Short mmCIF file of C-alpha atoms in Angstrom, two decimals:
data_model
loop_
_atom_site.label_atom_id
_atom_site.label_comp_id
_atom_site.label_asym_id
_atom_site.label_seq_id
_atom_site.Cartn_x
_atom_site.Cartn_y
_atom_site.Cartn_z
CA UNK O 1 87.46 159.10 187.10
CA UNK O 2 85.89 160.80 184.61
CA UNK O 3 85.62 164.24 186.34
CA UNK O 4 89.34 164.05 186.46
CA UNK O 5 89.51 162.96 182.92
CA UNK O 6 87.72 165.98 182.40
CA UNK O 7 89.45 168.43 185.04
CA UNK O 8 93.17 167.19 182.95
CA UNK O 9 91.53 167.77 179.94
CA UNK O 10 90.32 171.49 180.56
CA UNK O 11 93.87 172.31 181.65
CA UNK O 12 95.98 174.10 178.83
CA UNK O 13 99.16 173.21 180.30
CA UNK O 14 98.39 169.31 181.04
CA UNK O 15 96.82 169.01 177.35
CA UNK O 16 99.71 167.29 175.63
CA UNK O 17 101.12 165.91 178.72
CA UNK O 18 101.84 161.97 178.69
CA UNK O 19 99.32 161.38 181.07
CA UNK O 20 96.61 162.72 179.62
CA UNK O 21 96.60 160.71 176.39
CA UNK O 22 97.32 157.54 178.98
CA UNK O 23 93.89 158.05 180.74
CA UNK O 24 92.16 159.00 177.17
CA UNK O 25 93.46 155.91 175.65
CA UNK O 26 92.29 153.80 178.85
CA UNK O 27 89.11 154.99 178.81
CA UNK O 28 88.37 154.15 175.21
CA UNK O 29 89.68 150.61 175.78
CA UNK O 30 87.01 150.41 178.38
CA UNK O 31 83.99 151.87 176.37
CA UNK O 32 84.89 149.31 173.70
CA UNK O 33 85.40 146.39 176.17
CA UNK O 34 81.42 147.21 177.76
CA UNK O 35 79.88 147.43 174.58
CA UNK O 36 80.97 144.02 173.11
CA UNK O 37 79.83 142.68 176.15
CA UNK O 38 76.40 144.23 175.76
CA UNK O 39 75.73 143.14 171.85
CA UNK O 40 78.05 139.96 171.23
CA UNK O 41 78.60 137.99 174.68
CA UNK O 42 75.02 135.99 175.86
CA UNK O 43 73.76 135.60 179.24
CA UNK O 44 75.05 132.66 181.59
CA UNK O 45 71.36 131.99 181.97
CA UNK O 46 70.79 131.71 178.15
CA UNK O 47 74.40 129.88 177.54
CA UNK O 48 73.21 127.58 180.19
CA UNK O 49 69.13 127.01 178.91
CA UNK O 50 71.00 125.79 175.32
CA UNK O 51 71.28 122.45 175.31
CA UNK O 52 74.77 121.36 173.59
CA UNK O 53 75.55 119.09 171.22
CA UNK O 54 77.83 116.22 172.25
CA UNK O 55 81.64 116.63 171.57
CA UNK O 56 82.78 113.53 169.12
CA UNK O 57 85.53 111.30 170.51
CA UNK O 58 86.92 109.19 167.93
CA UNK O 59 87.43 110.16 164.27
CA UNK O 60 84.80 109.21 161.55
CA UNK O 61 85.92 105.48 159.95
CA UNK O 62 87.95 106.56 156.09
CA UNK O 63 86.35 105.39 152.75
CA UNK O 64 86.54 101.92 151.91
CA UNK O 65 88.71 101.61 148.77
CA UNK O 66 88.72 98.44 146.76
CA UNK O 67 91.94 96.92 145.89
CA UNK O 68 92.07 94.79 142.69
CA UNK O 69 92.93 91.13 142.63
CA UNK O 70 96.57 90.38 142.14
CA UNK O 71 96.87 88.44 138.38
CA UNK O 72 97.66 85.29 139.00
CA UNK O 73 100.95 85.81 136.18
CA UNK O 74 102.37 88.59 138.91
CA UNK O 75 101.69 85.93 141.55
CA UNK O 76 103.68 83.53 139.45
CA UNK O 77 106.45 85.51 138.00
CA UNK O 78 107.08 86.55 141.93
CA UNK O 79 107.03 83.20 142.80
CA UNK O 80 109.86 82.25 140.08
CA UNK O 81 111.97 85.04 140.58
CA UNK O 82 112.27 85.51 144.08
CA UNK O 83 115.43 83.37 145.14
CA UNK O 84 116.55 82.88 141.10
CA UNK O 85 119.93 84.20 140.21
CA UNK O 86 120.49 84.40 136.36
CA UNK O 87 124.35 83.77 136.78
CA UNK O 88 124.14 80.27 138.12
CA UNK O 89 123.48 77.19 135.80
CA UNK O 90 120.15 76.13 136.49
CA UNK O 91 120.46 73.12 137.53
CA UNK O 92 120.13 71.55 141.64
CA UNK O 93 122.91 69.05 141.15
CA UNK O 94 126.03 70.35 139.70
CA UNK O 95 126.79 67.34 138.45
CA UNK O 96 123.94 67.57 135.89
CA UNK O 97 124.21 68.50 132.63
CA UNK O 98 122.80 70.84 130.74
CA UNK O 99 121.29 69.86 127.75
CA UNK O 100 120.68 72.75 124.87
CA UNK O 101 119.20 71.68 121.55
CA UNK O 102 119.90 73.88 118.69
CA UNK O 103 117.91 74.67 115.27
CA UNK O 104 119.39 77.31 112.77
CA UNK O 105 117.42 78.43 109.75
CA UNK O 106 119.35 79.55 107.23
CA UNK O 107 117.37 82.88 105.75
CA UNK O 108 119.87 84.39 103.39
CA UNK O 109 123.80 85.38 101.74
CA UNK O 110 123.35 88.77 102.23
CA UNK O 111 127.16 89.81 100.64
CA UNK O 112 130.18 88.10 100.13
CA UNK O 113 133.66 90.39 100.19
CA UNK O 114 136.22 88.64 98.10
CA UNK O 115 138.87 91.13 99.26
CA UNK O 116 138.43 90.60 102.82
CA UNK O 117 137.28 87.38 102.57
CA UNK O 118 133.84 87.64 104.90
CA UNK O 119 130.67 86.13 103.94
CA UNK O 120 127.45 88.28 105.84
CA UNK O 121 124.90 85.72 106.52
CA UNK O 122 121.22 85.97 108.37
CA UNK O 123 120.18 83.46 110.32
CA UNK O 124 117.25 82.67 112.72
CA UNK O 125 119.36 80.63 115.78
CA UNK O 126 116.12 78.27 117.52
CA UNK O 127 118.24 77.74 120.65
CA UNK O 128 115.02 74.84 120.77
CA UNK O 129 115.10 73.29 124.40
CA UNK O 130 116.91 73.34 127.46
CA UNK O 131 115.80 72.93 130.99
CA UNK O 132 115.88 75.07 134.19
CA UNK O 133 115.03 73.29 137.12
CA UNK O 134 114.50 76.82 138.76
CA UNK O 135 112.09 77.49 136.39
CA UNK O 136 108.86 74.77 137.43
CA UNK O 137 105.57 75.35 138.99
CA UNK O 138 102.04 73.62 139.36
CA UNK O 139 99.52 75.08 136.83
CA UNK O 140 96.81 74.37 139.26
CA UNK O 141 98.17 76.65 142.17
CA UNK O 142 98.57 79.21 139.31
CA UNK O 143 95.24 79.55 138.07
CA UNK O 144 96.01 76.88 134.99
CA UNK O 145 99.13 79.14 133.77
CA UNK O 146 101.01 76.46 131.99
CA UNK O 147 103.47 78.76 130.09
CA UNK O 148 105.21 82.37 130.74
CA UNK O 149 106.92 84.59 128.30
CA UNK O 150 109.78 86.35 130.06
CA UNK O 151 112.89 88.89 129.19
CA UNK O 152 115.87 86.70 127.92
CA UNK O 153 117.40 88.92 129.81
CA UNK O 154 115.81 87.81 133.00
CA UNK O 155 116.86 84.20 132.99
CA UNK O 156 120.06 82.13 132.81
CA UNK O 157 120.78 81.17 128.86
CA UNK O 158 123.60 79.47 127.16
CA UNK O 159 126.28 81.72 126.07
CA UNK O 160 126.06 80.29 122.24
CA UNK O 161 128.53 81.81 120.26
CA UNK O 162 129.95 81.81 116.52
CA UNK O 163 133.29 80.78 116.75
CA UNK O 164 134.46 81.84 113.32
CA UNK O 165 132.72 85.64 113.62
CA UNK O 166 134.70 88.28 111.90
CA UNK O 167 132.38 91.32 113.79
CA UNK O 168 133.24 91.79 117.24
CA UNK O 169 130.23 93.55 117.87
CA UNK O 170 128.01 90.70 118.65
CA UNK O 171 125.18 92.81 120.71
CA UNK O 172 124.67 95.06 117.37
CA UNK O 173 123.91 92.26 114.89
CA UNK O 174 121.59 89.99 116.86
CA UNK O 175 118.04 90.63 117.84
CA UNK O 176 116.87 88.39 120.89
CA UNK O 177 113.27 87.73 121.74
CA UNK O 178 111.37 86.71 124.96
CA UNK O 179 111.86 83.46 126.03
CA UNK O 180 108.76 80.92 126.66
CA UNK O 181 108.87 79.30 129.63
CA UNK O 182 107.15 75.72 130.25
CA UNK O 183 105.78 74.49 133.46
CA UNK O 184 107.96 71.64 133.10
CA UNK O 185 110.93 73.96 133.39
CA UNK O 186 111.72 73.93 129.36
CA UNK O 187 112.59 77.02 127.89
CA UNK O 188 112.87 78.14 124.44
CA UNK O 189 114.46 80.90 122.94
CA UNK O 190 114.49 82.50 119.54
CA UNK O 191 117.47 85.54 117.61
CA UNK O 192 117.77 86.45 114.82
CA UNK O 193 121.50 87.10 113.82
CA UNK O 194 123.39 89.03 111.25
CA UNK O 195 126.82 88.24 111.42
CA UNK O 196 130.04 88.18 108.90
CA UNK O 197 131.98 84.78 109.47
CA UNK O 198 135.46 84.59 108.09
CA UNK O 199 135.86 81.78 104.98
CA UNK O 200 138.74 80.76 103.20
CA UNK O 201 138.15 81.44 99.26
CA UNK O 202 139.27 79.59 96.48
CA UNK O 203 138.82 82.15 93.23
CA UNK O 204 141.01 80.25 90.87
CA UNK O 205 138.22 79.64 88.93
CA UNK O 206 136.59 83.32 89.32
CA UNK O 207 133.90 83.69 87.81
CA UNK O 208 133.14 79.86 87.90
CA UNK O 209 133.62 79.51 91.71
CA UNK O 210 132.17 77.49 93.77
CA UNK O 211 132.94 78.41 97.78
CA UNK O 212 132.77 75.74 100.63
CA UNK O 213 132.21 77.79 103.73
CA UNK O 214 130.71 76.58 107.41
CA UNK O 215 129.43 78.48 110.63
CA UNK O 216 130.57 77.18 113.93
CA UNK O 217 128.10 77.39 116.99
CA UNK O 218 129.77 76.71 120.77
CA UNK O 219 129.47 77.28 124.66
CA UNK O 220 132.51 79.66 124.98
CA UNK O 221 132.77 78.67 129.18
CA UNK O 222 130.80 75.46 129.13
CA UNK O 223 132.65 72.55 128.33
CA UNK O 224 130.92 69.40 127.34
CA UNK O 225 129.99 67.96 131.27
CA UNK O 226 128.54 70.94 131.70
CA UNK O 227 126.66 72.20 128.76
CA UNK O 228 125.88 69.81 126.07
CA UNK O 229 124.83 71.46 122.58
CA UNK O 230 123.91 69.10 119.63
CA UNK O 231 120.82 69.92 116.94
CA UNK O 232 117.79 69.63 117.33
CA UNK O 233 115.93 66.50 116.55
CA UNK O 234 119.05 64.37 117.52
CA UNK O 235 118.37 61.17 119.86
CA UNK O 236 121.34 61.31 122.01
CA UNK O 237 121.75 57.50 122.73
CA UNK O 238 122.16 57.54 118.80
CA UNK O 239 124.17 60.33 118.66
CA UNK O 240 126.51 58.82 121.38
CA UNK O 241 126.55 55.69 119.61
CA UNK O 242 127.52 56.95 116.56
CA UNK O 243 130.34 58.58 117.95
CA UNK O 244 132.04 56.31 119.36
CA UNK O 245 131.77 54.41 115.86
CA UNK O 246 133.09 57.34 113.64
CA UNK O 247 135.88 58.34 116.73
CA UNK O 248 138.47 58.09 114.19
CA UNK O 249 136.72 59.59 111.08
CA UNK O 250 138.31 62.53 109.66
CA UNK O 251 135.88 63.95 107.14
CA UNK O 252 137.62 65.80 103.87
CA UNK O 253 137.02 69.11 104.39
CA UNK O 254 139.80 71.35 103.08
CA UNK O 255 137.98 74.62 105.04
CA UNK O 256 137.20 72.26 108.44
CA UNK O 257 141.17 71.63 108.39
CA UNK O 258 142.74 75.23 107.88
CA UNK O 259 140.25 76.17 110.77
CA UNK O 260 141.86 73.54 112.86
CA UNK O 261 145.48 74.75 111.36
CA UNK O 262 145.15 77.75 112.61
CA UNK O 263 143.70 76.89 116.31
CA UNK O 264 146.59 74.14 116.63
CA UNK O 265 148.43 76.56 118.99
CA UNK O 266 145.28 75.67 121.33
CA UNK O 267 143.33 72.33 120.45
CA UNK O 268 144.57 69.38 119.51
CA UNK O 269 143.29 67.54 116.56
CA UNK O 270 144.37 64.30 117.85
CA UNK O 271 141.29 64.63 119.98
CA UNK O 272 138.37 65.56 118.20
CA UNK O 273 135.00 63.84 117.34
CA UNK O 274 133.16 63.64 114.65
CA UNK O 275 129.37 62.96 114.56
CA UNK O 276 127.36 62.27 111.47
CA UNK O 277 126.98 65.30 108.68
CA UNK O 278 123.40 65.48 107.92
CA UNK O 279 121.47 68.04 105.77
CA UNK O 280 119.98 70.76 107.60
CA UNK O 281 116.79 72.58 107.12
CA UNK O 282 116.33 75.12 103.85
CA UNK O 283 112.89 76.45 104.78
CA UNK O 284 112.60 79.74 104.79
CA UNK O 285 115.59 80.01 102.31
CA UNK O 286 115.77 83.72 100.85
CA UNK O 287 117.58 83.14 97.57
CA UNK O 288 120.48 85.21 96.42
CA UNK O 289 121.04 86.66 92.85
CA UNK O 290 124.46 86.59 92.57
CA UNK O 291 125.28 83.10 94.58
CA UNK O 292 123.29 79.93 94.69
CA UNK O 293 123.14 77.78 97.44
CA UNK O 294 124.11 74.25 96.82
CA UNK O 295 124.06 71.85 99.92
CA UNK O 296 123.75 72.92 103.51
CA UNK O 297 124.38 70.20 105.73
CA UNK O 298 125.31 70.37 109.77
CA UNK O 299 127.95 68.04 111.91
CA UNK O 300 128.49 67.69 115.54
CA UNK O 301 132.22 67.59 116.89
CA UNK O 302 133.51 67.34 120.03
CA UNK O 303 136.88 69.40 120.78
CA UNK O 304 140.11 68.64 123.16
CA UNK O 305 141.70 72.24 123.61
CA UNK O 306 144.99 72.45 125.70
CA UNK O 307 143.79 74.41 128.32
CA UNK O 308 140.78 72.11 129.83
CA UNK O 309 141.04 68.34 130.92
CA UNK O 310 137.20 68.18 129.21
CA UNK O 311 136.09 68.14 125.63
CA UNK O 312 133.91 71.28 124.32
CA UNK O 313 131.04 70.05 121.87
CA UNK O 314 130.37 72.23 119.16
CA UNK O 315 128.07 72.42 116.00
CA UNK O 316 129.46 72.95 112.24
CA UNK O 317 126.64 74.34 109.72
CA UNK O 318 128.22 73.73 106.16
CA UNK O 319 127.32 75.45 103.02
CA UNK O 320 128.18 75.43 99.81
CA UNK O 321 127.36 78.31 97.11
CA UNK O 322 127.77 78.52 93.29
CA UNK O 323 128.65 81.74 91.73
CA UNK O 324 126.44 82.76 88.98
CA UNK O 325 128.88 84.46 86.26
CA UNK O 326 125.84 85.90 84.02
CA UNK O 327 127.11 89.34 85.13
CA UNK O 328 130.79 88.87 84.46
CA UNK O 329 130.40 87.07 81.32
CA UNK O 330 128.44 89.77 79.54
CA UNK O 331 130.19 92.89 81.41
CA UNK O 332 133.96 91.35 81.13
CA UNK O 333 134.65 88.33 79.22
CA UNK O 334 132.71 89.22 76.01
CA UNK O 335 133.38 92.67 75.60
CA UNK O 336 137.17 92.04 76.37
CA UNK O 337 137.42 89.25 73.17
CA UNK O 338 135.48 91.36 70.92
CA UNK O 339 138.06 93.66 71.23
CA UNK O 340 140.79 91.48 70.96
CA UNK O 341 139.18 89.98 67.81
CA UNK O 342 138.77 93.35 66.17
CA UNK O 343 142.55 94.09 67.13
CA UNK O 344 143.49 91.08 65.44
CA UNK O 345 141.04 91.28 62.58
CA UNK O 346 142.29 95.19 61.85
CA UNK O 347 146.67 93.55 61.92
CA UNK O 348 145.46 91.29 59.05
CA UNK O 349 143.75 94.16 56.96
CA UNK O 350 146.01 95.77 53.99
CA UNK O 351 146.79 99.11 54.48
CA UNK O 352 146.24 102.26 52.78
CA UNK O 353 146.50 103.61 49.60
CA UNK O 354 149.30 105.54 50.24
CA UNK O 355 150.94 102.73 51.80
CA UNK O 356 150.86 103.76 55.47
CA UNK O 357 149.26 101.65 58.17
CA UNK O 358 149.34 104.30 61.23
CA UNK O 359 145.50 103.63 62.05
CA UNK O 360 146.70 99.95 62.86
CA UNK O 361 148.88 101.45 65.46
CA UNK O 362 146.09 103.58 66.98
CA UNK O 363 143.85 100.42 66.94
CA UNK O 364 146.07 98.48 69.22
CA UNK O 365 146.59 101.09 71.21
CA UNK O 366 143.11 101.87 72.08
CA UNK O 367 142.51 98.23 72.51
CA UNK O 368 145.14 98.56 75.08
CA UNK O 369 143.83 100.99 77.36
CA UNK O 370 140.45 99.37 76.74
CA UNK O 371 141.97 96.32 78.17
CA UNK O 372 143.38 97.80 80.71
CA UNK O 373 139.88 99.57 82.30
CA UNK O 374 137.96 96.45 82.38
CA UNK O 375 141.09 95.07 83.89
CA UNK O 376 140.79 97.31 86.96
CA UNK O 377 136.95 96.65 87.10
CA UNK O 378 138.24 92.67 87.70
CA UNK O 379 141.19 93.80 89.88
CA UNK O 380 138.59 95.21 92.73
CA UNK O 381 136.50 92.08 92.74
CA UNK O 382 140.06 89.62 93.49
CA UNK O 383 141.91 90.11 96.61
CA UNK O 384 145.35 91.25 96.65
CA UNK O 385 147.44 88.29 97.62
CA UNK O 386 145.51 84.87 96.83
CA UNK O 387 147.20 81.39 96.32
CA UNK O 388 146.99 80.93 92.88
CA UNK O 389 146.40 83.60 89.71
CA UNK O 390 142.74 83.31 88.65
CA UNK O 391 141.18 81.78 85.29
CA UNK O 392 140.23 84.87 84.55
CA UNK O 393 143.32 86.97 85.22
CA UNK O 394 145.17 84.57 82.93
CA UNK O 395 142.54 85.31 80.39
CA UNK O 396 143.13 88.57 79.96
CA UNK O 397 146.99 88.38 80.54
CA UNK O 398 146.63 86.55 77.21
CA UNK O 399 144.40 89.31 75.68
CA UNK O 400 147.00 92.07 76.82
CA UNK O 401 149.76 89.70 75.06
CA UNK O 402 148.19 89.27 71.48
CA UNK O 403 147.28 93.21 71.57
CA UNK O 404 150.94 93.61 72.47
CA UNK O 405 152.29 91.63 69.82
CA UNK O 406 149.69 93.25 67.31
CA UNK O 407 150.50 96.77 67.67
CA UNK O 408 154.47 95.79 68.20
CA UNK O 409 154.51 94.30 65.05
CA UNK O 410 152.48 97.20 63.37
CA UNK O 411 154.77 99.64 64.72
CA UNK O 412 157.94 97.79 63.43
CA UNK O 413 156.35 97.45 59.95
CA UNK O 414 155.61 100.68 60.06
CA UNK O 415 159.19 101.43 60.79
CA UNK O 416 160.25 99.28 58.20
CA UNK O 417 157.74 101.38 55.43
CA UNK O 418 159.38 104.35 56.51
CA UNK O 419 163.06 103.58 56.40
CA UNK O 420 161.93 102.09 52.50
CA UNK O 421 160.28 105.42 51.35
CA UNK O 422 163.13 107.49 52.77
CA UNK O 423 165.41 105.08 50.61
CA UNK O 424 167.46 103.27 52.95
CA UNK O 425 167.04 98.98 52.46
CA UNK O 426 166.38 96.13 54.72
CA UNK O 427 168.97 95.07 56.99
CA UNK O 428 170.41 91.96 55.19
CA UNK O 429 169.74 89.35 58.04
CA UNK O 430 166.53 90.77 58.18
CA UNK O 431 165.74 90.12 54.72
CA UNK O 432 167.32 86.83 54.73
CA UNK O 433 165.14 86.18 57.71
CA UNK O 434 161.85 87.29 56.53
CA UNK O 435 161.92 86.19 52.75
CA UNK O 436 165.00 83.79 52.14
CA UNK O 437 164.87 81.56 55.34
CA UNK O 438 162.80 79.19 53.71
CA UNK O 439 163.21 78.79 49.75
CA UNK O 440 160.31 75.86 49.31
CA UNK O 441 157.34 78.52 49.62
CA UNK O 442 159.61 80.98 48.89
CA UNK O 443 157.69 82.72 52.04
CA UNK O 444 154.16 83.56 50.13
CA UNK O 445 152.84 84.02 54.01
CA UNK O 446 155.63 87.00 55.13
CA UNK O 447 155.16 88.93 51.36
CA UNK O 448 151.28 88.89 52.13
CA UNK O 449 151.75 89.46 55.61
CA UNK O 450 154.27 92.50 55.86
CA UNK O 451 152.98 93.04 52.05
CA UNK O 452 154.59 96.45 50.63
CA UNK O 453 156.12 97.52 53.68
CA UNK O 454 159.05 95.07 52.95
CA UNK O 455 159.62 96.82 49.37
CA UNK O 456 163.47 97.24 48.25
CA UNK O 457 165.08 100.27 47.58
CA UNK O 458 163.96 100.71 43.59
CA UNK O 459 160.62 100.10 44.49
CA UNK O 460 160.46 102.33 47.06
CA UNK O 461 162.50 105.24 44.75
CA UNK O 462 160.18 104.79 41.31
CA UNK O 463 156.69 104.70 43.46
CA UNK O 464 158.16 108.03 45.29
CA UNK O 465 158.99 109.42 41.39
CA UNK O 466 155.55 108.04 40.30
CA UNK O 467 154.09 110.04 42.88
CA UNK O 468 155.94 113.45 42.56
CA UNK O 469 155.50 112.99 38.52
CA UNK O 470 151.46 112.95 38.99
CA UNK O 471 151.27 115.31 41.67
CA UNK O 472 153.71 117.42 39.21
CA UNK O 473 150.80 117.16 36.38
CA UNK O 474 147.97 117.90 38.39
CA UNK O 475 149.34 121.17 39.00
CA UNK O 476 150.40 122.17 36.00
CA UNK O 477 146.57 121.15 34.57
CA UNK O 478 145.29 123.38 37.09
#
């Protein structure tokens, strides 16, 4: 083979042929093949003299990792929540009811809009006690857990509402809490609530008010066999006793009856019952500046609407609130009779030397429009339709009427004065009128009243000569 390799190779013509560089290429795949065999590949007899290690069958075992001990809360809240539904009432037998004590603290009159006539109140609503049978376990299976704070959200809960809210936005203005969970299956629940309740105001006496306002707390889809609320602290054997001994009471409450006015359409008053009014609690109280809180006291009613065969119980926290009128009395009513008294003081002054009175007339005029500003200040405070004009309305009504007649009267007497120094007399029936009606006091109070500016004709013609005759010699002297 390789003489012929060699015998192609020496031949010029069979140089480049494809042949050639086939056997040249073969032959230096085999000189490469012998020489790994010679330096890299062992002996049989050595690859069988070395012993081999054994091939391992399985795989080696994994770490052992150390899993923590489930807390016995997780064990528990698992346990609770694995078959509860939130939408159902919690109770085994429907024909159970539900009873839901309730506790509000009354923290503080935030504003009170006379115009729109909305009170803004915050209130901490104790929804105290209520049971959920769904909600029980043994403390000793549980590692002595014998209460669980959950998400309110989590668990079934009364759907409390106020009746009487004037904000529509009920998720915005309340701030809800975990609930505590018992062993026993009691739950409590704590908000806080911000809300604007709509109140019938009585400003007749404004500033000297005093407002009778209440907040009304109900199941909106509960009726009473279902969901009984009443306050907390109440024995219910007494608190069923005493209703059916005040059935017929009907409490005076001139704000309790225009809220049942204007739900006749859908209750019927006939129906309704009245528990005892007792005072609430006051103890974390926030006072106001503006209003002070008089009485607070809570009743319990139960409601016949229309629509349902069964009464709906509901609770009715009453409040009354005293205006204080500090503000208004040294912003409004005093600065409005000062002026007043220094219009009337200035009609009664005598007038100038020259016998003109036109800074009388600018007097009551600026007491007018002085009037009139602290009469708008007043106007934004008093709604626009109300049932009856206010106190202080009619007050200054009256203040606007005696500067009226002041600077009237000034200006007529000042008409009169003129008409005199131009010459012309009194009408006759006015002059009879003013100082021959009444010949006993041959009318002393009119001559010092209207004073020169009821002068006749001569008197009016020799002070105007008088005057021209001086004024005549003080030039001439100059």
């Amino acid at each position: 083979m390789f003489c012929k390799l060699i015998n192609l190779i020496k031949t010029p013509q069979n140089l480049l042929t494809t042949k050639t560089f086939f056997y040249l290429r073969y032959f230096l795949r085999l000189f490469f093949l012998l020489n790994l065999n010679i330096y890299l590949i062992p002996t049989l007899s050595q690859v069988l003299s070395t012993p081999s290690s054994p091939i391992p069958l399985t795989r080696p075992p994994p770490p052992t990792i150390t899993t923590p001990p489930i807390p016995k809360q997780r064990e528990l809240l698992e346990y609770l929540f694995k078959f509860y539904r939130k939408e159902l009432r919690p109770v085994i037998n429907e024909s159970t009811v539900t009873e839901v004590a309730v506790q509000l603290y009354f923290k503080q009159i935030q504003k009170v809009r006379e115009n729109d006539q909305i009170i803004t109140v915050y209130c901490w609503l104790e929804e105290v006690y209520w049971t959920d049978e769904f909600l029980r376990w043994d403390p000793s299976t549980f590692g002595g857990i014998k209460q669980l704070h959950i998400p309110a959200e989590m668990i079934w809960r009364p759907d409390l509402l106020v009746y009487n809210n004037a904000n529509m936005n009920v998720h915005e203005s309340e701030m809800m809490t975990n609930a505590l969970v018992q062993h026993d299956g009691r739950v409590s629940l704590f908000r806080a609530v911000i809300t604007g309740i709509s109140c019938h105001l009585n400003l007749h006496r404004f500033p000297f008010d005093q407002q009778i306002c209440y907040l009304m707390l109900a199941s909106w889809s509960y009726d009473g066999s279902q969901v009984m609320v009443r306050p907390a602290g109440d024995d219910q054997t007494n608190q069923s006793a005493g209703l059916n001994r005040n059935s017929q009471m009907n409490l005076s409450s001139h704000h309790h009856q225009s809220s049942s006015s204007s739900s006749s359409s859908s209750s019927s008053n006939s129906g309704q019952n009245n528990y005892f009014m007792k005072s609430a609690s006051l103890t974390h109280y926030i006072p106001n500046m503006e209003w002070r809180l008089i009485d607070f006291k809570t009743r319990s009613n139960l409601k016949m609407y229309d629509c349902c065969p069964n009464p709906y119980p509901d609770i009715c926290y009453y409040f009354s609130i005293k205006r204080n009128p500090s503000y208004y009395l040294f912003t409004l009513i005093m600065p409005s009779a000062l002026i007043t008294t220094i219009t009337v003081v200035g009609f009664f002054t005598t007038h100038s030397s020259t016998g003109e009175n036109t800074e009388k007339v600018s007097l009551g005029v600026t007491s007018l429009l002085s009037l009139a500003l602290i009469l708008m200040m007043v106007s934004d405070k008093l709604p626009a339709t109300s049932d009856t004009v206010p106190v202080l309305g009619q007050y200054y009504i009256g203040l606007i009427c005696i500067q009226f007649t002041a600077t009237y009267i000034t200006t007529w007497t000042l008409h009169l004065q003129t008409n005199g120094n131009s010459g012309r007399a009194l009408p006759r029936r006015l002059r009879h009128w003013l100082l021959g009606a009444n010949p006993r006091n041959n009318n002393l109070f009119m001559k010092h009243l209207l004073g020169r500016e009821l002068t006749t004709m001569q008197q009016s013609v020799r002070h105007r000569i008088k005057r021209f005759v001086n004024d005549f010699l003080f030039i001439i002297k100059d």
